PDB file of C-alpha atoms in Angstrom:
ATOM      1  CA  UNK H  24       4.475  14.072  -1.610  1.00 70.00           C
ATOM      2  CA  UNK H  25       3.744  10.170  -1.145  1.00 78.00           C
ATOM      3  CA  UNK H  26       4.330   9.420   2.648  1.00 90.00           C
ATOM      4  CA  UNK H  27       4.720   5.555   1.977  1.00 95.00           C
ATOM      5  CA  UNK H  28       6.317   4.389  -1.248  1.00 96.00           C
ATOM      6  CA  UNK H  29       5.028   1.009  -2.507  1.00 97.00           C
ATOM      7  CA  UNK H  30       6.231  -1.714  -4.708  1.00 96.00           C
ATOM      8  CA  UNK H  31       6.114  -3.388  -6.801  1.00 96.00           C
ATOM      9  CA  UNK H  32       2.776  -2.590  -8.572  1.00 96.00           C
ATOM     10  CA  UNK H  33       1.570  -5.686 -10.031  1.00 97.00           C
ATOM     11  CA  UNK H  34       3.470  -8.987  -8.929  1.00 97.00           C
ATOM     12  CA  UNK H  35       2.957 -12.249 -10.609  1.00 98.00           C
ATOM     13  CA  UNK H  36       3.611 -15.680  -9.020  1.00 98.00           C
ATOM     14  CA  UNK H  37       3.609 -19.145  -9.784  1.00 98.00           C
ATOM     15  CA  UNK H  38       1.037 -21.311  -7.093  1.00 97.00           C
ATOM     16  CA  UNK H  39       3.854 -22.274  -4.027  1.00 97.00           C
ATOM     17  CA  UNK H  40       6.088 -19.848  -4.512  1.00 97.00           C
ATOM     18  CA  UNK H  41       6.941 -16.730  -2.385  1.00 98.00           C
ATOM     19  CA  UNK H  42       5.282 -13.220  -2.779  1.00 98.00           C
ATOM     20  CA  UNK H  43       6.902 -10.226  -1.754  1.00 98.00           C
ATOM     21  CA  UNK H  44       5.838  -6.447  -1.527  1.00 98.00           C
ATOM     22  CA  UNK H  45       7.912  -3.460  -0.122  1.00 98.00           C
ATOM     23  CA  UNK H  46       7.200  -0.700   0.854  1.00 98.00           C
ATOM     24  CA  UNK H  47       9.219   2.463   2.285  1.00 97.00           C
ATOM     25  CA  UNK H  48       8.263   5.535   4.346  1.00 96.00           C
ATOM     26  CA  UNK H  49      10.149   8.940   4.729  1.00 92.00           C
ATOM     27  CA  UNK H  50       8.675   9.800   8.405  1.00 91.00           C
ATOM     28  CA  UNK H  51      10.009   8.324  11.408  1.00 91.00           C
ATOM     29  CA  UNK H  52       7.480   8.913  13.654  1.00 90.00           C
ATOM     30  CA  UNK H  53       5.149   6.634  12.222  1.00 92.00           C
ATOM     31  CA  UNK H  54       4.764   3.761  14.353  1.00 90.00           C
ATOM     32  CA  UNK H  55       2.374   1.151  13.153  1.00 91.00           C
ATOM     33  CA  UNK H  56       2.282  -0.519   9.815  1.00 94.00           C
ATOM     34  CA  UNK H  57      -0.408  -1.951   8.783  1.00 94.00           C
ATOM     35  CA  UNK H  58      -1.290  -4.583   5.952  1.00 97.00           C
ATOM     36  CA  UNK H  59      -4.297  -4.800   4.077  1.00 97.00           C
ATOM     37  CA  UNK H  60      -5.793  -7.160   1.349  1.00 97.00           C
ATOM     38  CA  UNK H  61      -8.264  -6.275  -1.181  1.00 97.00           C
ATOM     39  CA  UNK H  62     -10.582  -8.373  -3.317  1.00 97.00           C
ATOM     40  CA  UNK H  63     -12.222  -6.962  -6.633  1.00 94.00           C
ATOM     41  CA  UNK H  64     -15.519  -5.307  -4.900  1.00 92.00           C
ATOM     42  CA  UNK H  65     -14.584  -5.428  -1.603  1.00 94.00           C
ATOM     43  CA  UNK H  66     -13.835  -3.083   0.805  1.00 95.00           C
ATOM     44  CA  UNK H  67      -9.935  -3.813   2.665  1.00 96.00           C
ATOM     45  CA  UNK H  68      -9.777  -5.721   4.912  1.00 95.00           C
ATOM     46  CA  UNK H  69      -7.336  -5.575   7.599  1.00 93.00           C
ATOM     47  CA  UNK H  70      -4.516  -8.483   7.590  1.00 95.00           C
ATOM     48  CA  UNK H  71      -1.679  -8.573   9.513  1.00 93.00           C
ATOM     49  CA  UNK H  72       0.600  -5.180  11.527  1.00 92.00           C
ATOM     50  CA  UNK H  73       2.960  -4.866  12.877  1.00 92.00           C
ATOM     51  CA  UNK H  74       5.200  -1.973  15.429  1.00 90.00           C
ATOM     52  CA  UNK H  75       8.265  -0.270  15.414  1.00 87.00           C
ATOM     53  CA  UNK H  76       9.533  -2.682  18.519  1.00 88.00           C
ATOM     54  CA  UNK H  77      10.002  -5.801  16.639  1.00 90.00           C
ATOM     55  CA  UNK H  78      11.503  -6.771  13.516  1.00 93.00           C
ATOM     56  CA  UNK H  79       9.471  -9.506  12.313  1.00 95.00           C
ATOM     57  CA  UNK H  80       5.833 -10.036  12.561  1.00 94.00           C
ATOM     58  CA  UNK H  81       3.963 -13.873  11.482  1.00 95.00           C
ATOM     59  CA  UNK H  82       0.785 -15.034  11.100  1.00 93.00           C
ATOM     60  CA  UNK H  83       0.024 -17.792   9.549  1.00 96.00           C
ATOM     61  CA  UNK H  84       1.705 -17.963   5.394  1.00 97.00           C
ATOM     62  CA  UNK H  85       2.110 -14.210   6.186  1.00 97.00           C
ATOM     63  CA  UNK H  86       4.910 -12.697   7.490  1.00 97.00           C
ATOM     64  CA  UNK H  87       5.951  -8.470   7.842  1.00 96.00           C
ATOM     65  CA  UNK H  88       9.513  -7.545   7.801  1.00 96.00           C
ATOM     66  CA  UNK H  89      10.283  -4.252   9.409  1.00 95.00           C
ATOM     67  CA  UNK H  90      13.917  -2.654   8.918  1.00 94.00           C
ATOM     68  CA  UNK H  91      13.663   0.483  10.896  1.00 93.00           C
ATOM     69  CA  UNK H  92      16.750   2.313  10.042  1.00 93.00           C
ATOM     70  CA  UNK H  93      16.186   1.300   6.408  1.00 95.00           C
ATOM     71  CA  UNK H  94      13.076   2.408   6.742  1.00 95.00           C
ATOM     72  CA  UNK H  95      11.009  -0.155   4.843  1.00 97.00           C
ATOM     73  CA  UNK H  96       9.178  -2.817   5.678  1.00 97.00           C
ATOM     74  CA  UNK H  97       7.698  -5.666   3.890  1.00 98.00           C
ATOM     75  CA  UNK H  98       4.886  -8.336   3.215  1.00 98.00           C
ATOM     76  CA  UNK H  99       5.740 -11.948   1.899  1.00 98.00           C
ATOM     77  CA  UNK H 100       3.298 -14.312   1.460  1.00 98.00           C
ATOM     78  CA  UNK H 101       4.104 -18.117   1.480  1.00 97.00           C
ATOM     79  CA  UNK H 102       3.537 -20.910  -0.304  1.00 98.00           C
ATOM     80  CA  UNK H 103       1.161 -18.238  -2.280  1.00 98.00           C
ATOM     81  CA  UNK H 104      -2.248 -19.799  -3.645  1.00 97.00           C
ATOM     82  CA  UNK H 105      -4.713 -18.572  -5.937  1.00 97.00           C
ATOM     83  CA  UNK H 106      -6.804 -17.647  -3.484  1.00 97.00           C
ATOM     84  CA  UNK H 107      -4.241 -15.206  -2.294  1.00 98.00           C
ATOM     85  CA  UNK H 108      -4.998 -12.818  -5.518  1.00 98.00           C
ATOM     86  CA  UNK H 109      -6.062  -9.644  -4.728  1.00 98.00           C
ATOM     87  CA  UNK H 110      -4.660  -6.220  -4.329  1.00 97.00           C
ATOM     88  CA  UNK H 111      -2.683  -5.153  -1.020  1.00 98.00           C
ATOM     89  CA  UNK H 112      -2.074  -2.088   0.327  1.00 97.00           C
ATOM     90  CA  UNK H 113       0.616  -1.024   3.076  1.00 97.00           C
ATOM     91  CA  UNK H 114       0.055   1.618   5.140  1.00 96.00           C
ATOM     92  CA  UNK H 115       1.861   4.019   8.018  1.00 95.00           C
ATOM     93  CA  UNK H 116       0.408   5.818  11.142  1.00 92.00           C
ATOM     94  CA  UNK H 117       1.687   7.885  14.246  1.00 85.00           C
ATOM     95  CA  UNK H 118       0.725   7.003  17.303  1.00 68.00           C
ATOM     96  CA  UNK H 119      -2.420   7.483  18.620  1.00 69.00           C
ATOM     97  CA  UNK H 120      -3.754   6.255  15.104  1.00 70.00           C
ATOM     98  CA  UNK H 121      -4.815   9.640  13.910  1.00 77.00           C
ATOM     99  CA  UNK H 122      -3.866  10.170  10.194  1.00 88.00           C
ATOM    100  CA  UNK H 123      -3.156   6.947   8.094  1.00 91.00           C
ATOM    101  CA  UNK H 124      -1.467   7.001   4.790  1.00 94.00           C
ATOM    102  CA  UNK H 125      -1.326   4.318   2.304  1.00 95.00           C
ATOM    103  CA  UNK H 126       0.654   2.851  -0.351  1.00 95.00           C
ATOM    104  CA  UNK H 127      -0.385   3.115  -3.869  1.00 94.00           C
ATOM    105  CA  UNK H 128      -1.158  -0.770  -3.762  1.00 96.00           C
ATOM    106  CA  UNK H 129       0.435  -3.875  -5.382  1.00 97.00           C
ATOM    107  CA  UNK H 130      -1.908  -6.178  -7.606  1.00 97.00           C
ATOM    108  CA  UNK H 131      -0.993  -9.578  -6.880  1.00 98.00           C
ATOM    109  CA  UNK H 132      -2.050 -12.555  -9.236  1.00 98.00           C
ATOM    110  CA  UNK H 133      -0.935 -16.097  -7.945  1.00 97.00           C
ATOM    111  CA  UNK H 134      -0.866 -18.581 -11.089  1.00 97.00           C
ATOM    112  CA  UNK H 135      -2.028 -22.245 -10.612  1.00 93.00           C
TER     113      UNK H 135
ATOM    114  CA  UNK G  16     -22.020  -9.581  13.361  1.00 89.00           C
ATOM    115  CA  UNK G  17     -19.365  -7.091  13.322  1.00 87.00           C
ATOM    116  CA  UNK G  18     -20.137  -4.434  10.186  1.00 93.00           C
ATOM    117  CA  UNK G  19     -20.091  -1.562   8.622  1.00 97.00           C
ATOM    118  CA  UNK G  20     -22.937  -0.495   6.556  1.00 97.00           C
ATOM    119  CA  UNK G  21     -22.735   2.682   3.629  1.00 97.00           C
ATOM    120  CA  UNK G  22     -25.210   4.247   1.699  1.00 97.00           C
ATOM    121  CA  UNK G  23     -25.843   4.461  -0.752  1.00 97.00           C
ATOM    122  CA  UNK G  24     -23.439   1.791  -2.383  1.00 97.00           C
ATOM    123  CA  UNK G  25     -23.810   3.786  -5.503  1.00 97.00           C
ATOM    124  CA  UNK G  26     -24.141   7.549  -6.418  1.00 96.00           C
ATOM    125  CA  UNK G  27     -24.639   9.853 -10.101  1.00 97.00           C
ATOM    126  CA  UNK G  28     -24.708  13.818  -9.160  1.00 96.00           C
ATOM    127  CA  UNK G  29     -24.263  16.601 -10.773  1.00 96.00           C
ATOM    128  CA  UNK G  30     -21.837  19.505  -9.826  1.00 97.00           C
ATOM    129  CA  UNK G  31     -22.996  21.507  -7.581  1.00 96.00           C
ATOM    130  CA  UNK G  32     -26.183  19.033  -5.819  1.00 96.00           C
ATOM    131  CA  UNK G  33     -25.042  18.330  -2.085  1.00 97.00           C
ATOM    132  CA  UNK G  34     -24.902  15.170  -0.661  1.00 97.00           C
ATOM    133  CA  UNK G  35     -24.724  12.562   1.926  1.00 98.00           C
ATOM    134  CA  UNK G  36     -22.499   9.298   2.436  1.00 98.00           C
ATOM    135  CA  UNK G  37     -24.028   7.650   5.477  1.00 98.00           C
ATOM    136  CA  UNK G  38     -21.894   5.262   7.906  1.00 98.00           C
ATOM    137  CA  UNK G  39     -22.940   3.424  10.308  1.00 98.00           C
ATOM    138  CA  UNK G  40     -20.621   0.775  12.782  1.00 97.00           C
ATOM    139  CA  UNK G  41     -22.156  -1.892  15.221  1.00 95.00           C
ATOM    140  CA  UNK G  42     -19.067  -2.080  17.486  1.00 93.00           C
ATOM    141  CA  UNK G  43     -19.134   0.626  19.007  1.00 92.00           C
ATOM    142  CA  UNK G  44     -15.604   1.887  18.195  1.00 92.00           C
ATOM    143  CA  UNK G  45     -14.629   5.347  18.817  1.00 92.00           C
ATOM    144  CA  UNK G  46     -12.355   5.456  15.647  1.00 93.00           C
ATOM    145  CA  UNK G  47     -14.167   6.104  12.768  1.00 96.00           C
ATOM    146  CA  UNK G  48     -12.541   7.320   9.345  1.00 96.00           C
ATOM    147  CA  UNK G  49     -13.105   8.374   5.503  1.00 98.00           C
ATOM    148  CA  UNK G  50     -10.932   7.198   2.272  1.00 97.00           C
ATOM    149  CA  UNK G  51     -11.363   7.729  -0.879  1.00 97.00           C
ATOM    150  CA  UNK G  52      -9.872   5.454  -3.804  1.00 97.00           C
ATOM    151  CA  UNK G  53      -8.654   6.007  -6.756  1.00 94.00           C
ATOM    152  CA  UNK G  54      -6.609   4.048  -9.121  1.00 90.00           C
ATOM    153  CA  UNK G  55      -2.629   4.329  -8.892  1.00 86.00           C
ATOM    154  CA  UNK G  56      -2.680   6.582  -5.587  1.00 89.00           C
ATOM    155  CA  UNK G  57      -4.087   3.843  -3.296  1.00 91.00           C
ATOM    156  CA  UNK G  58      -6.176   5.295  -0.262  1.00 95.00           C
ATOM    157  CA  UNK G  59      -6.145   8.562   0.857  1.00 96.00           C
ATOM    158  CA  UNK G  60      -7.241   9.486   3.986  1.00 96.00           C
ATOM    159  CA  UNK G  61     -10.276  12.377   3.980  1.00 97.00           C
ATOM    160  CA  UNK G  62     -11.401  12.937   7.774  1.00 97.00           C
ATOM    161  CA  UNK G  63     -11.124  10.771  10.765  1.00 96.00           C
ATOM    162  CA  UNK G  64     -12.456  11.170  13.944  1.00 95.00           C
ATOM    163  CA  UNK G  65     -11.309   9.691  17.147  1.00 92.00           C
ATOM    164  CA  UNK G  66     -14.752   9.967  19.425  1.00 92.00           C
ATOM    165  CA  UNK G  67     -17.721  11.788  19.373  1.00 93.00           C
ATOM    166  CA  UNK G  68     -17.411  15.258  18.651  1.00 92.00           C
ATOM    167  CA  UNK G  69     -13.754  15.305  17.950  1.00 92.00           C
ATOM    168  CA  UNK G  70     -12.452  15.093  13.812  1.00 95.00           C
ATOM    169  CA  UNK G  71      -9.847  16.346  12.412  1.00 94.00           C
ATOM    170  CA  UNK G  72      -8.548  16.439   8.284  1.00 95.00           C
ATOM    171  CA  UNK G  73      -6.945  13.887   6.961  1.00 93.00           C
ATOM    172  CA  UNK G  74      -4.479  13.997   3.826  1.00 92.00           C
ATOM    173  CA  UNK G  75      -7.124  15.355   1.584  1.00 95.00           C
ATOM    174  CA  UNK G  76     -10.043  16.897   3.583  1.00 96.00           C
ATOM    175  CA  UNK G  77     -10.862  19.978   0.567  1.00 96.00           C
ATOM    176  CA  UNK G  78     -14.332  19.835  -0.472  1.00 97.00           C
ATOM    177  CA  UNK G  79     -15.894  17.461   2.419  1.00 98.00           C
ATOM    178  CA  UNK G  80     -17.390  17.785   5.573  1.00 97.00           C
ATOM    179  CA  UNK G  81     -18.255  15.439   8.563  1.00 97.00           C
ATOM    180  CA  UNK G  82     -19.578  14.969  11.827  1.00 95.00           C
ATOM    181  CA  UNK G  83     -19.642  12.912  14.332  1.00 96.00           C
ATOM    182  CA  UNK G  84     -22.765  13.124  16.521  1.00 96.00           C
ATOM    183  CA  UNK G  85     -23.146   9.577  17.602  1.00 96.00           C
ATOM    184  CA  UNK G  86     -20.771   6.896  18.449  1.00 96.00           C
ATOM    185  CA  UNK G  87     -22.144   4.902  15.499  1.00 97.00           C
ATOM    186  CA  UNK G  88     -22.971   7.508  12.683  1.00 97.00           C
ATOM    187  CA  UNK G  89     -19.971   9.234  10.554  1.00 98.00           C
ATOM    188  CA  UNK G  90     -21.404  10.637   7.589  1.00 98.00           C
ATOM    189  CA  UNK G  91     -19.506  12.570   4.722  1.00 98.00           C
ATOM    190  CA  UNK G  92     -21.005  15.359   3.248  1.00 98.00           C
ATOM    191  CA  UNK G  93     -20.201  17.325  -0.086  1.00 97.00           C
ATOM    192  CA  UNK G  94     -21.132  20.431  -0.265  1.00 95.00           C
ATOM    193  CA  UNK G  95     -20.999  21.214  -4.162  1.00 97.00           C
ATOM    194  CA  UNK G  96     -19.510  18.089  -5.449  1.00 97.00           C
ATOM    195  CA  UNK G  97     -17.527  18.702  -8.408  1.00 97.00           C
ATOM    196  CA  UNK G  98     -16.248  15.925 -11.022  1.00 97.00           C
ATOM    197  CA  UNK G  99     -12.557  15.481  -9.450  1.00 96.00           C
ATOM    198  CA  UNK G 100     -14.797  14.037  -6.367  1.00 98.00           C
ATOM    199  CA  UNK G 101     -16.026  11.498  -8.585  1.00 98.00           C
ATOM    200  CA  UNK G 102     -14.325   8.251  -6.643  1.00 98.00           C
ATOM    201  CA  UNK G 103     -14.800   5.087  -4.525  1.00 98.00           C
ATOM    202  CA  UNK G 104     -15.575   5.969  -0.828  1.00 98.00           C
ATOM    203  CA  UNK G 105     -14.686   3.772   2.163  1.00 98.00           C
ATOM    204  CA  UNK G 106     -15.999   4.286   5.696  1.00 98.00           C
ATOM    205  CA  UNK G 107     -13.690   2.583   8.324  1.00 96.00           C
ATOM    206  CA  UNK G 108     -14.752   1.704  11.747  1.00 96.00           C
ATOM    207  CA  UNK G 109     -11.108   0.795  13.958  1.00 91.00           C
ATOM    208  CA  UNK G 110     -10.468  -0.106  17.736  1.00 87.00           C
ATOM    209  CA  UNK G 111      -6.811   0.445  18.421  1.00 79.00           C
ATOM    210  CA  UNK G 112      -5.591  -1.523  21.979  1.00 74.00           C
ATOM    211  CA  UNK G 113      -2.459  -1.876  24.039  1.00 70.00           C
ATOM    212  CA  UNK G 114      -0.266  -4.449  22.367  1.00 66.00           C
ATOM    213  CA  UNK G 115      -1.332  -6.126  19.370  1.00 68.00           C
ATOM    214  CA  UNK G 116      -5.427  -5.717  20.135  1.00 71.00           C
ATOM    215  CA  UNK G 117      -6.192  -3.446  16.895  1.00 81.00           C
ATOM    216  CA  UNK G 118      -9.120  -4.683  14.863  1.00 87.00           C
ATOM    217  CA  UNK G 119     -10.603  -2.780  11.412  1.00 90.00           C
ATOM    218  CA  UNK G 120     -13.262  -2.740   9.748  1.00 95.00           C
ATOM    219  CA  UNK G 121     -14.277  -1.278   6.153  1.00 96.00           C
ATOM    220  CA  UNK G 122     -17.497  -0.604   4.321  1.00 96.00           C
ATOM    221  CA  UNK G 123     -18.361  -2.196   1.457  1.00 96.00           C
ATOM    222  CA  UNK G 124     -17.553   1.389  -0.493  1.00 97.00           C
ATOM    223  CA  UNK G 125     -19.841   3.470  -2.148  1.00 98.00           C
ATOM    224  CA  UNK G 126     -18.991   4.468  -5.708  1.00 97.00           C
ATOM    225  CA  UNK G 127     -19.739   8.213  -6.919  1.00 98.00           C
ATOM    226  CA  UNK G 128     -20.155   9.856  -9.521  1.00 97.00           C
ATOM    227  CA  UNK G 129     -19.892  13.497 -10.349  1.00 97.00           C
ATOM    228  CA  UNK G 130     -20.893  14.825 -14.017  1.00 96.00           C
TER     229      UNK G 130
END
């Protein structure tokens, strides 16, 4: 049974425009949600979290929604660039950080 | 520099011939953790451990072993790989603070292959 549901799982967008990724989670003790990006070769790397406390998370052209009695929470990427093209992944934890569990990833191509 | 190192990077075994995944971590974090990759089912989580001396099983721990003697080192052992092992491995070295202090950092993977 998938502990975080992710979607969609390959996204296309046009250079400038606005990329979004769900995801959902059955578990409501997970308390950290993590974001991670992936480039072809590469190991993930670690880009933006966020915790059950707030409801929206920034940094920089990335931005986590969290809906916590929806239970979902998202990743949108603006003004998306090429650059931006890679695979991302969201994940869930419990506190303390012990177990992690992922989403099944969303391949992301930004068009020029 | 901040890294994590594998080895090896790349791996053909046959069933049955144990091995070794070494990880290493220059940060001396105490959370240190094992993925494997495969396409369509993301990461999954094989053993983490949260100091030295202390892992527990992840969501798919069958057929591997770790150990943690050394802050540093967190190597994954298969006993008698078998093909549905075959995979891409990531080693994960994490500090986890009060507030929004969390930093992670993965390997570069290691891609094996069981015939």
């Amino acid at each position: 049974q998938q502990q975080v549901k992710q979607s969609p799982q390959s996204l296309i967008v046009q250079k400038g425009g606005i990329s979004i990724i769900n995801c959902a989670y059955e578990n409501t003790a997970f308390d950290y949600f993590p974001w991670y990006q992936q480039f072809p070769g590469k190991g993930p790397a670690l880009l933006i979290a966020i915790r059950p406390d707030v409801s929206e998370k920034k940094e920089g052209r990335f931005t986590i929604s969290f809906n916590k009695s929806a239970k979902q929470f998202s990743l949108h990427i603006m003004d998306s660039q090429p650059g931006d093209s890679a695979t991302y992944f969201c994940a869930a934890s419990r506190y303390n950080f012990n177990k992690f569990y992922f989403g099944s990833g969303t391949k992301l191509n930004v068009k020029p | 520099e901040a890294q994590v190192t594998q080895n090896p990077r790349y791996l053909i075994t046959v069933t049955g011939k144990k091995l070794t995944v070494t990880c290493s971590q220059n940060m001396n974090h105490e959370y240190m953790s094992w993925y494997r990759q495969d396409p369509g089912l993301g990461l999954r989580q094989i053993y983490y451990s949260m100091n030295v001396e202390v892992t527990d099983k992840g969501d798919v721990p069958e057929g591997y072993k770790v150990s943690r003697k050394e802050k540093r080192n967190f190597p994954l052992i298969l006993e008698s790989p078998s093909p549905n092992q075959t995979s891409l491995y990531f080693c994960a070295s994490s500090f986890f603070g009060a507030g929004d202090q969390e930093t992670q950092y993965f390997g570069p993977g290691t891609r094996l292959l069981v015939l």
